[in-house]
Every structure is written in C-alpha cells, then in structure tokens.
Amino acid sequence: MAKNIGIDLGTTNSCISYLEGRDALIVPNPEGARVIPSVLAQTHDKKRIFGNAAKRQMITNSKNTIWGIKRLIGRKFNSPEIKEIGKRVGYDIVEAENGDIKIKLAEKLYSTEEISGMFLTYLKNIAENYLGEAIGDTVITVPAFFNDAQRQATKVAGEIAGLNVTRIINEPTAALISYGQKIKKNGLYAVYDLGGGTFDISIVEVNGDIYKVVSTLGDTFLGGSDFDAQVCDWIFHEVERESTVDLRDSKDIVQRVIQIAEKAKIELSFDQETLISIPYLHHFSDGSNYHFQKKLTRPQLESFTMDFIDRSVDLIKSSLGDINVKPEQIERIILVGGQSRMPVIYQKLSEYFGKPPDIQINPEEAVAQGAALQAEIIKGKVRDLLLLDVTPLSLGVETKGDTFTKIIERNATIPTKKTMVFTTITDNQTTVKIQVLQGERATASGNKSLGFFNLVGIPQTLKGIPQIDVTFEIDANGIVRASAQDKATGLTQSMKIQPSSGLSPEEIETIIQDAQKYEEKDKMELRLTRDKLQLKEEWETVKFYYQRYIEKLSPHDSAEIDALITRTEKALEGKDVELLETLLNKMKSYRIMINSILTAEFSK
C-alpha cells in the first residue's frame, strides 16, 4: 500500500513527513538527520550526491554544488534577484534562449525545474527506503507569496521526480494545520514564516474546523541567506581593512565564508558573542598567509540585519491593514522557519503585538508535518478540516494605455472564478489579445506577465460593440486558467497559463525520462549508504565485545568472528551492496550470540 507524504521543499533545508495514526512523523535521512540540506552536487568522478554529503564538499567543489535553487525557480535571468544570487553562489547561472535561467552542472545546462526535480527524487527515495513502501500522493509546500510561474515550476519539479503532486500548499497555512491541535480558541492567528530564502505573513481566521486565510503578504527574496550575506560582507570588509585585499571575486572563498557566516549567525541565537576564525584565508605573493580571527557580537549582527527585520514588520502592518485588524486582535503569533528563532525577532514581534509569539512547534518541521496532514485530509483519512487559502497577488489583463485591470483581487479565497466583460478598441477588430498579468502595480508593464492568448474570429463591427467575457479561474494549488468568449458568436478560447518562463510539455516529458534513468542509480546509492552505516555500527559493537571477551568464546567462534571483522573492514571500503547485506546479517547473528554468551556468563 502506497504511503502519502508531505514535503517542505526549503531554500536552505527540506523536510519529509508522513502520518502514522494521527501523528505526523518525520522521515530522517540515512544519517538520521530530520532536516536535509537543500544541496546537490556532482563530484569529480561524476557521482551525484545530495544533502549533507553535498554540503560538506561545497568549498572544494563550489562550481558543481547547487544550493538556494528555490530562490531561482520561476525567475527570468535579467531579474535583479538573479544578479544578486550570482554574486553569492559558486556555480554558474546562464541565460537560456527564452530568457529563462539555466544552471551549469558538470558542463551541462539544466533548468531550475530539473535541478529541483533531482533533489525531490532524492527525497522520494529517502522516504521509500525508510518507509519500506512506494510513495503515493504528495503535497509540496511553497511560500505563500510565490507567483503562478513559481508554483507551476514547483509542480513540474514534482512531476520530474515521479511524484503524484495532489496539492501545492502555502507554507504558513501548512504550519497552522500542524499547529491546529494546540488551537483551543477561535479567532485570528498570525503565522510569521521567515525561512532560509523567503518571508511570508499570513493571517488566518480559525472557526472550529474551518481555517480561512484572510490576508497574506510576503517577500520571496527575504530570508536567512540574506542575514548570512550581511555577516559575509562584514567579514570581507574587515579583511580588506586589515590586509587591503578584496576577496569577494573568489567564488571558492565566498563559499567558505558563507558557511562560516551561517554558523556564526546560528551561534549568536544562543550566545552574546562568537569567535570567527578562518585560517589561511589568503596567501600573499611573498609566501605569507592571512588568518582571519575576530569576535562578532549579537548586537553587531542585529545592527547588520535590522533592515530585514523591519521589512518583515512592515509587511505584517500592511497585511493587518488590508483587513482592518489591529495587532491586539491577534489571538496568537506562530513562528515558522529557522531564521524566526533569532532573539531580536522574538523581541520585535512581542513589542508589536503586545504578547510573546508562540514557539511550541518545531520551526523546521511544522511545515512538512502540515503538508502530510493535508495529504491525508485530501484523501479523507483524517479529521474534517476545511482549509480556505487565498491568492497572494491580484490577477488581471492589460488594457488600453498600459493599464492593469484587475479581475481577481489579491487575498481572494481560492479556488475561485471570476468574469469581467471587455470590448474592442478599434473598428472592425477581429482579434483580441488577452495578456494575463499578476501583481499590484497600476501599469501593466510593471506586473508579472504569465502569458497571453488570442481570441480570433470576432465579427467586424464598430469598436465598443462586441462583448467579450474574460474569465479567470484559480485552482486549489493557486494555478491559473484563463478563457475568453465572444458573447455574440459563442466563440471561446481558453488556456491553462503556460508561463512566459517555464518548460514546454515536450521538454518536461524528456526530462522525466532522463530522471528515471538516474532514479535506480540514486536508490542504489541510498541503499549503499544505509547498509554501510548499519554494518559499521554492528561491526564496531562486535569488535568491541570480541576484543574484550575473546577468552569466553570457543576457538571456532573466535576464528569465525576474527575473519568476519577483517572481511567487513575491507567490504566497508567497497560498493558491493549484496556483500554488505550478507555481512550485516552475519554480524547481527554473531552479536546476538556474543550477547547470549555474556548474559549466561554474568548471570552465574
């Protein structure tokens, strides 16, 4: 029987959850970690690695180590965000023919959907190995403020991974579903979600088993990575001040400093100061070396990052203002995302709302747990909870004079459908171009273009006479479909929005086929890692007792165990999965035998 799962596909870390009874449990990776770094790499021997293994070699293999892909997905190459990311990452971001982004990995170019698909395949394999059964339906979370292109790209990534994605759900909403068991009182709840790459604030009205999102705002380029970057800038500034050397152009050094900056930032959530030490940061032409060593204090970090924190509070104010709600009307404030645990954020929110935020839930696991619950809610397997989410941005069309005419306003409950009547602007016009836009700017050119389609065959007549119904429909995933109908002829043209940035259906199918070629190889790698970890644990246990209590074993058993220990030591260096599993079973049986001998001996 297939198992349904929820995936929090994060910028910095990802998490997988499933339901066991009424409890949402976490799927650990083969090393036992409950959150998995959202990092993948291709090694020098052309092996793909993921998670912690990929992150550990980021400094020595920066050009082929991909991280932060969530910040790139659904964006155009010429966007200011991409230019900023390009300064921080070690890998190459290049422009595709249609203006999209391509990522260079081991001299081959991949779309952001492909890269995300590779990582989702890894997560799927982890879940299958851990649960011992195939994966059924999957709910994947995205930032509430993701636009249509970003949502569609995430869904495509799931398809590439071979997942049946039944729902794309907003991260703050997922967190509140997870938190739901702790809700004892109806009212308004604020979910403050500051993760590794994005920020969302959602205001949710809870009335029994009905959770209705009434307002949401966010910034898809505000997160923990930006806090890290501020620490990096401080380090590079100090280096330049002391040594007159600017190291920002060295991508390998930048990756090294980013990892150290992140570690220092985390330490300052628990301590008032931390010592940043980076030996051999630079080699001078005279043969001498530069070693960086300086203390960084919590107040310094707060001063570096206060603009980001103030920005998040401004978005809270706007979100509450949209629905005419005062801070004191909020029942509870729920913190989600690793960066939300920064002490000054807790302090700022306490001051603004007049009450301390609730930190009962795990900020890095709650979103995945809520997604797992939603997967079962869709199947009707858990409590009857009605979730009413909203669209984060207005949808409309371009009209005369570069005007953006809204059809569906932001914060409209989804799924939703709305129609507006338009007409022609010139005499004898037989074709109308419907340019679909998403955003809040008054000008059409200031908003995000989701695509366009043409309604053709309109009878020739004077301008202003034809009546054309333009209908927008947003499904529960937040994905848009648009249609237009000439009321006189009944002629209709419709389309599921194919974003101006994105993959064609043919490209998606080709990528899925390529991904399937790697899937068995990736599964075998996971199996190899799991078997090695289990065998090494058994080997160390048996070796310990064998060396300490060898005199209590028969000569035959002693010789057998000695040979097995030697054989296992060699096998752990190889990649023969069948041999590893055979040795694992033998090692387990000898451990049980030694335990029984020792138990009998010590009970005398």
Coordinates of C-alpha atoms in Angstrom, one line a residue:
M1 CA 0.0 0.0 0.0
A2 CA 1.4 3.4 -1.0
K3 CA 2.2 6.0 1.6
N4 CA 1.2 9.6 1.3
I5 CA 3.8 12.2 2.3
G6 CA 4.2 16.0 2.7
I7 CA 7.4 17.7 1.6
D8 CA 8.7 21.1 2.8
L9 CA 11.0 22.0 -0.1
G10 CA 13.0 24.7 1.5
T11 CA 15.7 27.1 0.4
T12 CA 18.2 26.0 3.0
N13 CA 16.8 22.8 4.3
S14 CA 14.0 20.4 3.3
C15 CA 11.9 18.0 5.4
I16 CA 9.6 15.0 4.7
S17 CA 6.7 13.9 6.9
Y18 CA 4.1 11.2 6.9
L19 CA 1.1 10.2 9.1
E20 CA 1.2 7.3 11.5
G21 CA -2.2 7.0 13.1
R22 CA -3.0 10.7 13.9
D23 CA 0.6 11.7 14.4
A24 CA 2.7 13.5 11.7
L25 CA 6.2 11.9 11.9
I26 CA 9.4 13.0 10.2
V27 CA 11.4 10.8 7.8
P28 CA 15.1 11.0 8.7
N29 CA 17.8 10.7 6.0
P30 CA 20.1 7.7 6.1
E31 CA 22.4 9.5 8.6
G32 CA 19.5 10.1 10.9
A33 CA 19.1 13.8 10.3
R34 CA 15.5 15.1 10.5
V35 CA 16.1 18.1 8.2
I36 CA 18.1 17.7 4.9
P37 CA 20.2 20.5 3.4
S38 CA 18.7 21.5 0.0
V39 CA 22.0 21.0 -1.7
L40 CA 23.1 18.7 -4.6
A41 CA 26.4 18.3 -6.3
Q42 CA 28.2 16.3 -8.9
T43 CA 31.6 15.1 -7.8
H44 CA 34.8 14.9 -9.8
D45 CA 34.1 11.2 -10.6
K46 CA 30.6 12.2 -12.0
K47 CA 28.7 10.9 -9.0
R48 CA 25.6 12.9 -7.9
I49 CA 25.4 13.5 -4.1
F50 CA 22.7 15.2 -2.1
G51 CA 22.1 16.8 1.4
N52 CA 24.8 16.8 4.0
A53 CA 27.2 14.9 1.7
A54 CA 26.9 17.6 -0.9
K55 CA 27.1 20.5 1.6
R56 CA 30.3 19.0 3.1
Q57 CA 32.2 19.4 -0.2
M58 CA 30.8 22.8 -1.2
I59 CA 34.0 24.6 -0.6
T60 CA 36.2 22.2 -2.6
N61 CA 33.7 21.7 -5.4
S62 CA 31.8 25.1 -5.5
K63 CA 31.3 25.2 -9.3
N64 CA 29.3 21.9 -9.2
T65 CA 27.5 22.3 -5.9
I66 CA 24.0 23.7 -6.3
W67 CA 22.2 25.4 -3.4
G68 CA 19.5 28.0 -3.0
I69 CA 17.6 26.8 -6.1
K70 CA 14.3 27.8 -4.6
R71 CA 15.3 31.4 -5.0
L72 CA 15.9 30.9 -8.7
I73 CA 12.8 28.9 -9.7
G74 CA 10.3 30.7 -11.9
R75 CA 12.5 33.7 -12.4
K76 CA 14.0 35.4 -15.5
F77 CA 17.8 35.7 -16.0
N78 CA 17.6 39.5 -16.2
S79 CA 15.8 39.9 -12.8
P80 CA 17.7 41.9 -10.1
E81 CA 17.3 38.9 -7.7
I82 CA 19.3 36.7 -10.1
K83 CA 22.1 39.2 -10.4
E84 CA 22.4 39.3 -6.5
I85 CA 22.3 35.5 -6.2
G86 CA 25.0 35.2 -8.9
K87 CA 27.4 37.1 -6.5
R88 CA 26.9 34.5 -3.7
V89 CA 26.9 31.1 -5.4
G90 CA 29.8 29.2 -6.7
Y91 CA 28.0 27.6 -9.7
D92 CA 27.3 29.3 -13.0
I93 CA 23.9 30.8 -13.8
V94 CA 23.4 31.3 -17.5
E95 CA 20.7 32.8 -19.7
A96 CA 18.5 30.4 -21.9
E97 CA 17.3 31.4 -25.3
N98 CA 13.9 32.4 -24.0
G99 CA 15.4 34.5 -21.1
D100 CA 15.0 31.7 -18.5
I101 CA 17.7 30.6 -16.2
K102 CA 19.9 27.6 -16.8
I103 CA 22.2 26.1 -14.2
K104 CA 25.6 24.7 -15.3
L105 CA 26.4 21.4 -13.5
A106 CA 29.4 19.4 -14.7
E107 CA 29.4 21.3 -18.0
K108 CA 25.8 20.5 -18.8
L109 CA 22.9 23.0 -18.6
Y110 CA 19.8 22.3 -16.6
S111 CA 16.6 24.2 -15.9
T112 CA 15.7 25.1 -12.3
E113 CA 12.8 22.6 -12.6
E114 CA 15.3 19.8 -13.4
I115 CA 17.5 20.7 -10.5
S116 CA 14.6 20.8 -8.1
G117 CA 13.3 17.5 -9.7
M118 CA 16.7 15.8 -9.0
F119 CA 16.5 16.9 -5.3
L120 CA 12.9 15.8 -5.0
T121 CA 13.8 12.4 -6.5
Y122 CA 16.4 12.1 -3.7
L123 CA 13.8 13.0 -1.1
K124 CA 11.3 10.5 -2.6
N125 CA 13.9 7.7 -2.5
I126 CA 14.8 8.5 1.2
A127 CA 11.1 8.2 2.1
E128 CA 10.6 4.9 0.2
N129 CA 13.7 3.4 1.8
Y130 CA 12.7 4.5 5.2
L131 CA 9.0 3.6 5.0
G132 CA 9.6 0.4 3.0
E133 CA 6.8 1.1 0.6
A134 CA 6.1 3.2 -2.5
I135 CA 5.1 6.8 -2.2
G136 CA 1.5 7.6 -3.1
D137 CA 0.2 11.1 -3.2
T138 CA 2.4 14.1 -2.3
V139 CA 1.7 17.6 -1.0
I140 CA 4.6 20.1 -1.6
T141 CA 4.7 23.4 0.2
V142 CA 5.7 26.8 -1.4
P143 CA 6.0 30.3 0.0
A144 CA 2.5 32.0 0.2
F145 CA 3.9 34.8 -2.0
F146 CA 5.0 32.6 -4.8
N147 CA 3.5 33.7 -8.1
D148 CA 1.9 31.4 -10.7
A149 CA 5.2 30.8 -12.6
Q150 CA 7.0 29.7 -9.4
R151 CA 4.0 27.4 -8.3
Q152 CA 3.9 25.8 -11.7
A153 CA 7.6 25.3 -11.8
T154 CA 7.5 23.6 -8.4
K155 CA 4.7 21.3 -9.6
V156 CA 6.7 20.4 -12.7
A157 CA 9.7 19.6 -10.5
G158 CA 7.5 17.1 -8.6
E159 CA 6.4 15.5 -11.9
I160 CA 10.0 15.2 -13.0
A161 CA 10.7 13.3 -9.7
G162 CA 7.9 10.9 -10.4
L163 CA 5.7 12.2 -7.6
N164 CA 1.9 12.5 -7.8
V165 CA 1.6 16.0 -6.6
T166 CA -2.0 16.4 -5.4
R167 CA -1.7 19.8 -3.9
I168 CA 0.7 22.8 -3.8
I169 CA 0.0 24.3 -0.4
N170 CA 1.3 27.6 1.2
E171 CA 3.9 27.1 3.9
P172 CA 2.3 29.3 6.6
T173 CA -1.0 27.5 6.0
A174 CA 0.7 24.1 6.3
A175 CA 2.3 25.2 9.6
L176 CA -1.0 26.2 11.0
I177 CA -2.5 22.9 10.1
S178 CA 0.3 21.2 12.0
Y179 CA -0.3 23.6 14.9
G180 CA -4.0 23.0 14.8
Q181 CA -4.1 20.5 17.7
K182 CA -2.9 23.3 20.0
I183 CA -5.6 25.7 19.0
K184 CA -8.2 25.9 21.8
K185 CA -9.9 29.1 20.9
N186 CA -11.5 30.6 17.7
G187 CA -10.0 33.8 16.4
L188 CA -7.3 35.4 14.3
Y189 CA -3.9 33.7 14.2
A190 CA -0.7 35.2 12.6
V191 CA 1.8 32.9 11.0
Y192 CA 5.3 34.6 10.8
D193 CA 7.3 32.4 8.4
L194 CA 10.9 33.5 7.9
G195 CA 12.9 30.7 6.3
G196 CA 16.2 30.5 4.5
G197 CA 15.2 32.4 1.4
T198 CA 11.6 33.7 1.8
F199 CA 9.3 35.5 4.2
D200 CA 5.5 35.2 4.5
I201 CA 3.0 36.6 6.9
S202 CA -0.4 35.0 6.8
I203 CA -3.5 36.0 9.0
V204 CA -5.8 33.0 9.4
E205 CA -9.3 33.1 10.8
V206 CA -10.0 29.9 12.8
N207 CA -13.6 28.9 13.5
G208 CA -13.8 25.4 14.7
D209 CA -12.5 23.1 11.9
I210 CA -12.6 25.9 9.3
Y211 CA -9.2 27.6 8.7
K212 CA -9.7 30.6 6.4
V213 CA -6.7 32.7 5.3
V214 CA -7.9 36.3 5.2
S215 CA -4.7 38.1 4.4
T216 CA -1.2 37.2 3.2
L217 CA 1.9 39.2 2.2
G218 CA 5.5 38.3 1.7
D219 CA 8.8 38.7 0.0
T220 CA 10.3 35.9 -2.0
F221 CA 13.7 37.4 -1.6
L222 CA 14.0 37.9 2.1
G223 CA 15.4 35.1 4.3
G224 CA 18.2 33.7 6.3
S225 CA 20.5 33.7 3.3
D226 CA 20.3 37.5 3.3
F227 CA 21.3 37.5 7.0
D228 CA 24.3 35.3 6.2
A229 CA 25.3 37.7 3.4
Q230 CA 25.4 40.6 5.8
V231 CA 27.8 38.7 8.0
C232 CA 29.9 37.8 4.9
D233 CA 30.0 41.5 3.9
W234 CA 31.3 42.4 7.4
I235 CA 34.0 39.7 7.2
F236 CA 35.1 40.8 3.7
H237 CA 35.1 44.5 4.8
E238 CA 37.3 43.6 7.9
V239 CA 39.7 41.5 5.7
E240 CA 40.0 44.4 3.3
R241 CA 40.6 46.9 6.1
E242 CA 43.3 44.8 7.7
S243 CA 45.1 43.4 4.6
T244 CA 44.0 45.7 1.7
V245 CA 42.9 42.6 -0.2
D246 CA 39.4 42.2 -1.7
L247 CA 38.5 38.5 -1.8
R248 CA 34.9 38.9 -3.0
D249 CA 35.8 37.8 -6.6
S250 CA 37.0 34.4 -5.5
K251 CA 33.9 32.1 -5.6
D252 CA 35.6 29.3 -3.6
I253 CA 36.5 31.8 -0.8
V254 CA 32.9 33.2 -0.9
Q255 CA 31.5 29.7 -0.3
R256 CA 33.9 29.1 2.6
V257 CA 32.9 32.4 4.2
I258 CA 29.2 31.9 3.7
Q259 CA 29.3 28.6 5.6
I260 CA 31.3 30.2 8.4
A261 CA 28.9 33.2 8.5
E262 CA 25.9 30.9 8.7
K263 CA 27.4 29.0 11.6
A264 CA 28.3 32.3 13.4
K265 CA 24.8 33.6 12.9
I266 CA 23.2 30.5 14.4
E267 CA 25.6 30.6 17.4
L268 CA 24.5 34.2 18.2
S269 CA 21.0 33.0 18.7
F270 CA 22.3 31.3 21.8
D271 CA 25.4 33.3 22.8
Q272 CA 26.1 37.0 23.1
E273 CA 29.3 36.7 21.1
T274 CA 31.2 34.2 18.9
L275 CA 34.7 34.0 17.6
I276 CA 35.0 33.7 13.9
S277 CA 38.3 32.1 12.9
I278 CA 39.2 31.4 9.3
P279 CA 42.9 30.2 9.0
Y280 CA 44.7 30.5 5.7
L281 CA 42.1 32.7 4.1
H282 CA 44.6 34.3 1.7
H283 CA 48.1 33.6 0.5
F284 CA 50.3 36.6 -0.3
S285 CA 52.8 36.6 -3.1
D286 CA 55.6 36.9 -0.6
G287 CA 54.7 33.5 0.8
S288 CA 53.0 34.7 3.9
N289 CA 49.4 33.8 4.9
Y290 CA 46.5 35.8 6.2
H291 CA 44.4 34.3 9.0
F292 CA 41.1 36.0 9.9
Q293 CA 40.1 36.0 13.6
K294 CA 37.6 38.4 15.1
K295 CA 34.7 38.4 17.6
L296 CA 31.2 39.1 16.4
T297 CA 28.6 40.1 18.9
R298 CA 24.8 39.7 18.9
P299 CA 24.3 43.5 18.9
Q300 CA 26.5 43.7 15.8
L301 CA 24.5 41.0 14.0
E302 CA 21.3 42.8 14.9
S303 CA 22.6 46.1 13.5
F304 CA 23.6 44.4 10.2
T305 CA 20.2 42.8 9.7
M306 CA 17.7 45.2 11.3
D307 CA 16.6 46.5 7.9
F308 CA 15.4 42.9 7.0
I309 CA 13.6 42.6 10.4
D310 CA 11.9 46.0 10.0
R311 CA 10.9 45.0 6.4
S312 CA 9.1 41.9 7.8
V313 CA 7.3 44.0 10.4
D314 CA 6.2 46.5 7.7
L315 CA 4.7 43.6 5.8
I316 CA 2.8 42.5 8.9
K317 CA 1.4 46.0 9.3
S318 CA 0.3 46.0 5.7
S319 CA -1.3 42.6 6.0
L320 CA -3.3 43.6 9.0
G321 CA -4.2 46.9 7.4
D322 CA -5.6 45.1 4.3
I323 CA -8.3 43.6 6.6
N324 CA -8.6 46.5 9.1
V325 CA -7.3 44.4 12.0
K326 CA -5.3 45.8 14.9
P327 CA -2.3 43.9 16.4
E328 CA -4.0 43.3 19.7
Q329 CA -6.9 41.4 17.9
I330 CA -4.5 38.6 17.0
E331 CA -5.0 35.6 19.3
R332 CA -1.5 34.1 18.8
I333 CA 1.6 34.6 16.7
I334 CA 3.2 31.4 15.4
L335 CA 6.8 31.4 14.4
V336 CA 7.9 29.2 11.5
G337 CA 11.2 28.9 9.7
G338 CA 14.7 28.6 11.2
Q339 CA 15.5 32.3 10.9
S340 CA 12.4 33.2 13.0
R341 CA 14.3 31.9 16.1
M342 CA 16.6 34.9 16.1
P343 CA 16.1 36.5 19.6
V344 CA 15.6 40.1 18.3
I345 CA 12.8 38.9 16.1
Y346 CA 11.0 37.4 19.1
Q347 CA 11.5 40.7 20.9
K348 CA 10.3 42.9 18.0
L349 CA 7.1 40.8 17.5
S350 CA 6.4 40.8 21.2
E351 CA 6.6 44.6 21.2
Y352 CA 4.4 45.0 18.1
F353 CA 1.7 42.5 19.1
G354 CA 1.8 43.2 22.8
K355 CA 2.2 39.5 23.5
P356 CA 5.1 36.9 23.0
P357 CA 5.0 34.7 19.9
D358 CA 4.2 31.0 20.4
I359 CA 7.4 28.8 19.9
Q360 CA 5.8 25.5 20.8
I361 CA 6.2 24.0 17.3
N362 CA 9.5 23.0 15.7
P363 CA 10.1 25.8 13.1
E364 CA 11.9 23.5 10.6
E365 CA 9.5 20.5 10.8
A366 CA 6.0 22.0 11.2
V367 CA 5.5 22.9 7.5
A368 CA 6.3 19.3 6.3
Q369 CA 4.0 17.9 9.1
G370 CA 1.2 20.2 8.0
A371 CA 1.7 19.1 4.4
A372 CA 1.5 15.4 5.4
L373 CA -1.8 16.1 7.2
Q374 CA -3.1 17.9 4.2
A375 CA -2.2 14.9 2.0
E376 CA -4.5 12.8 4.2
I377 CA -7.2 15.5 4.5
I378 CA -7.5 15.4 0.7
K379 CA -7.9 11.6 0.9
G380 CA -10.5 12.0 3.7
K381 CA -8.4 9.9 6.1
V382 CA -8.1 12.5 8.9
R383 CA -10.4 14.9 10.7
D384 CA -12.7 17.0 8.7
L385 CA -10.8 20.2 8.4
L386 CA -11.8 22.8 5.8
L387 CA -8.9 24.9 4.6
L388 CA -9.6 28.1 2.7
D389 CA -6.5 29.7 1.3
V390 CA -6.1 32.9 -0.7
T391 CA -4.3 34.1 -3.8
P392 CA -1.4 36.3 -2.8
L393 CA -1.4 38.6 -5.8
S394 CA -4.0 40.2 -8.0
L395 CA -4.7 38.7 -11.5
G396 CA -5.9 40.8 -14.4
V397 CA -5.3 41.8 -18.0
E398 CA -3.6 44.6 -19.9
T399 CA -6.0 47.1 -21.3
K400 CA -5.6 50.3 -23.3
G401 CA -2.8 52.7 -22.2
D402 CA -0.6 50.2 -20.4
T403 CA -3.4 49.8 -17.8
F404 CA -3.6 46.8 -15.4
T405 CA -7.2 45.9 -15.0
K406 CA -7.7 43.5 -12.1
I407 CA -10.2 40.6 -12.4
I408 CA -9.3 38.7 -9.2
E409 CA -8.1 40.8 -6.3
R410 CA -5.3 39.6 -4.0
N411 CA -6.5 37.8 -0.8
A412 CA -9.4 36.3 -2.7
T413 CA -10.3 32.9 -1.3
I414 CA -9.3 30.0 -3.6
P415 CA -10.4 28.1 -5.6
T416 CA -12.2 31.0 -7.3
K417 CA -13.6 32.0 -10.6
K418 CA -14.5 35.5 -11.9
T419 CA -15.6 37.0 -15.2
M420 CA -15.3 40.6 -16.5
V421 CA -16.7 42.0 -19.8
F422 CA -14.3 43.7 -22.2
T423 CA -14.7 45.1 -25.8
T424 CA -12.7 46.1 -28.8
I425 CA -10.7 49.3 -29.1
T426 CA -10.7 49.8 -32.9
D427 CA -13.3 49.5 -35.6
N428 CA -13.5 46.1 -37.4
Q429 CA -11.2 44.5 -34.9
T430 CA -11.4 40.7 -35.4
T431 CA -8.8 39.6 -32.9
V432 CA -8.3 40.4 -29.2
K433 CA -5.0 39.6 -27.4
I434 CA -5.5 38.6 -23.8
Q435 CA -2.3 39.4 -21.9
V436 CA -2.6 37.8 -18.4
L437 CA -0.8 39.6 -15.6
Q438 CA -0.1 39.1 -11.9
G439 CA 0.8 41.8 -9.4
E440 CA -0.2 45.0 -7.7
R441 CA 1.2 47.8 -9.9
A442 CA -1.2 50.2 -11.7
T443 CA 0.7 49.8 -15.0
A444 CA 0.5 46.6 -17.0
S445 CA 4.3 46.7 -17.7
G446 CA 5.0 46.9 -14.0
N447 CA 3.5 43.5 -13.3
K448 CA 4.5 39.9 -14.0
S449 CA 3.3 38.5 -17.3
L450 CA 2.0 35.0 -17.0
G451 CA 1.4 34.6 -20.7
F452 CA -1.1 35.5 -23.4
F453 CA -3.6 34.0 -25.9
N454 CA -5.7 35.4 -28.8
L455 CA -9.4 35.3 -29.3
V456 CA -9.9 35.3 -33.1
G457 CA -12.9 35.4 -35.4
I458 CA -14.7 38.3 -33.8
P459 CA -17.3 39.7 -36.4
Q460 CA -16.3 43.1 -37.9
T461 CA -18.2 46.0 -36.4
L462 CA -17.7 49.3 -34.7
K463 CA -15.4 49.5 -31.7
G464 CA -17.0 49.1 -28.3
I465 CA -19.9 46.9 -29.6
P466 CA -18.5 43.3 -29.2
Q467 CA -18.8 42.0 -25.7
I468 CA -16.1 39.6 -24.6
D469 CA -16.3 37.7 -21.4
V470 CA -12.8 37.2 -19.9
T471 CA -12.8 34.6 -17.1
F472 CA -10.0 33.8 -14.7
E473 CA -10.0 30.6 -12.6
I474 CA -7.6 29.8 -9.8
D475 CA -7.5 26.2 -8.5
A476 CA -6.6 25.0 -5.0
N477 CA -2.9 24.9 -5.9
G478 CA -3.0 28.6 -6.8
I479 CA -2.5 27.8 -10.5
V480 CA -4.3 30.0 -13.1
R481 CA -6.6 29.1 -16.1
A482 CA -7.9 31.9 -18.3
S483 CA -10.6 31.9 -21.0
A484 CA -12.3 34.5 -23.3
Q485 CA -15.7 34.2 -25.1
D486 CA -17.3 36.4 -27.7
K487 CA -20.9 36.7 -26.4
A488 CA -22.3 37.3 -29.9
T489 CA -20.8 34.2 -31.6
G490 CA -20.2 31.9 -28.6
L491 CA -16.6 31.6 -29.8
T492 CA -14.3 30.6 -26.9
Q493 CA -10.5 30.4 -26.4
S494 CA -9.0 29.2 -23.2
M495 CA -5.7 28.2 -21.8
K496 CA -4.1 26.9 -18.7
I497 CA -1.4 29.5 -18.2
Q498 CA 1.9 28.4 -19.6
P499 CA 4.2 30.9 -18.0
S500 CA 6.4 33.1 -20.2
S501 CA 9.2 31.4 -18.2
G502 CA 8.9 27.7 -18.0
L503 CA 9.3 24.3 -19.7
S504 CA 7.1 23.1 -22.6
P505 CA 5.1 19.8 -22.1
E506 CA 7.6 18.1 -24.5
E507 CA 10.6 19.3 -22.5
I508 CA 9.0 18.1 -19.3
E509 CA 8.4 14.6 -20.8
T510 CA 12.0 14.4 -22.0
I511 CA 13.3 15.5 -18.6
I512 CA 11.1 12.9 -16.8
Q513 CA 12.5 10.2 -18.9
D514 CA 16.1 11.3 -18.2
A515 CA 15.3 11.5 -14.5
Q516 CA 14.0 7.9 -14.5
K517 CA 17.4 6.7 -15.8
Y518 CA 19.1 8.2 -12.7
E519 CA 16.4 7.0 -10.2
E520 CA 17.6 3.4 -9.9
K521 CA 21.2 4.6 -9.5
D522 CA 20.2 7.1 -6.8
K523 CA 18.2 4.4 -5.0
M524 CA 21.2 2.1 -5.0
E525 CA 23.4 4.9 -3.6
L526 CA 20.9 5.4 -0.8
R527 CA 20.8 1.6 -0.1
L528 CA 24.6 1.5 -0.1
T529 CA 24.8 4.4 2.4
R530 CA 22.2 2.8 4.7
D531 CA 23.8 -0.6 4.6
K532 CA 27.3 0.8 5.3
L533 CA 26.0 2.8 8.3
Q534 CA 24.2 -0.2 9.8
L535 CA 27.1 -2.6 9.1
K536 CA 29.6 -0.2 10.6
E537 CA 27.6 0.1 13.8
E538 CA 27.3 -3.7 14.1
W539 CA 31.0 -4.2 13.2
E540 CA 32.1 -1.7 15.9
T541 CA 29.8 -3.4 18.5
V542 CA 31.0 -6.9 17.7
K543 CA 34.6 -5.8 17.5
F544 CA 34.4 -4.2 20.9
Y545 CA 33.0 -7.2 22.7
Y546 CA 35.2 -9.6 20.8
Q547 CA 38.4 -7.9 21.8
R548 CA 37.3 -7.6 25.4
Y549 CA 35.8 -11.0 26.0
I550 CA 37.7 -13.2 23.4
E551 CA 38.6 -15.8 26.1
K552 CA 34.9 -16.6 26.7
L553 CA 34.4 -17.7 23.1
S554 CA 35.2 -21.1 21.6
P555 CA 38.2 -21.3 19.3
H556 CA 35.9 -21.9 16.4
D557 CA 33.7 -18.9 17.1
S558 CA 36.7 -16.8 17.8
A559 CA 38.3 -17.6 14.4
E560 CA 35.0 -17.0 12.6
I561 CA 34.4 -13.6 14.2
D562 CA 38.0 -12.5 13.6
A563 CA 37.7 -13.4 9.9
L564 CA 34.3 -11.6 9.7
I565 CA 35.7 -8.5 11.3
T566 CA 38.6 -8.4 8.8
R567 CA 36.3 -9.1 5.9
T568 CA 33.8 -6.4 7.0
E569 CA 36.6 -3.8 7.3
K570 CA 37.5 -4.3 3.7
A571 CA 33.9 -4.5 2.5
L572 CA 33.1 -1.1 4.1
E573 CA 35.6 0.4 1.6
G574 CA 33.7 -1.0 -1.4
K575 CA 30.3 -0.7 -3.1
D576 CA 29.1 -4.3 -3.2
V577 CA 25.6 -3.9 -1.7
E578 CA 24.8 -7.7 -1.8
L579 CA 28.1 -8.4 0.1
L580 CA 27.4 -5.7 2.7
E581 CA 23.9 -7.0 3.4
T582 CA 25.2 -10.6 3.7
L583 CA 27.9 -9.5 6.2
L584 CA 25.3 -7.4 8.0
N585 CA 23.1 -10.4 8.6
K586 CA 26.1 -12.5 9.8
M587 CA 27.3 -9.7 12.0
K588 CA 23.9 -9.4 13.6
S589 CA 23.8 -13.1 14.4
Y590 CA 27.3 -13.1 16.0
R591 CA 26.3 -10.0 18.1
I592 CA 23.3 -11.9 19.3
M593 CA 25.4 -15.0 20.0
I594 CA 28.0 -12.9 22.0
N595 CA 25.2 -11.2 24.0
S596 CA 23.7 -14.6 24.9
I597 CA 27.2 -16.0 26.0
L598 CA 27.9 -12.9 28.1
T599 CA 24.4 -12.9 29.6
A600 CA 24.8 -16.6 30.6
E601 CA 28.3 -15.9 32.0
F602 CA 27.4 -12.9 34.1
S603 CA 24.2 -14.5 35.5
K604 CA 26.3 -17.3 37.2

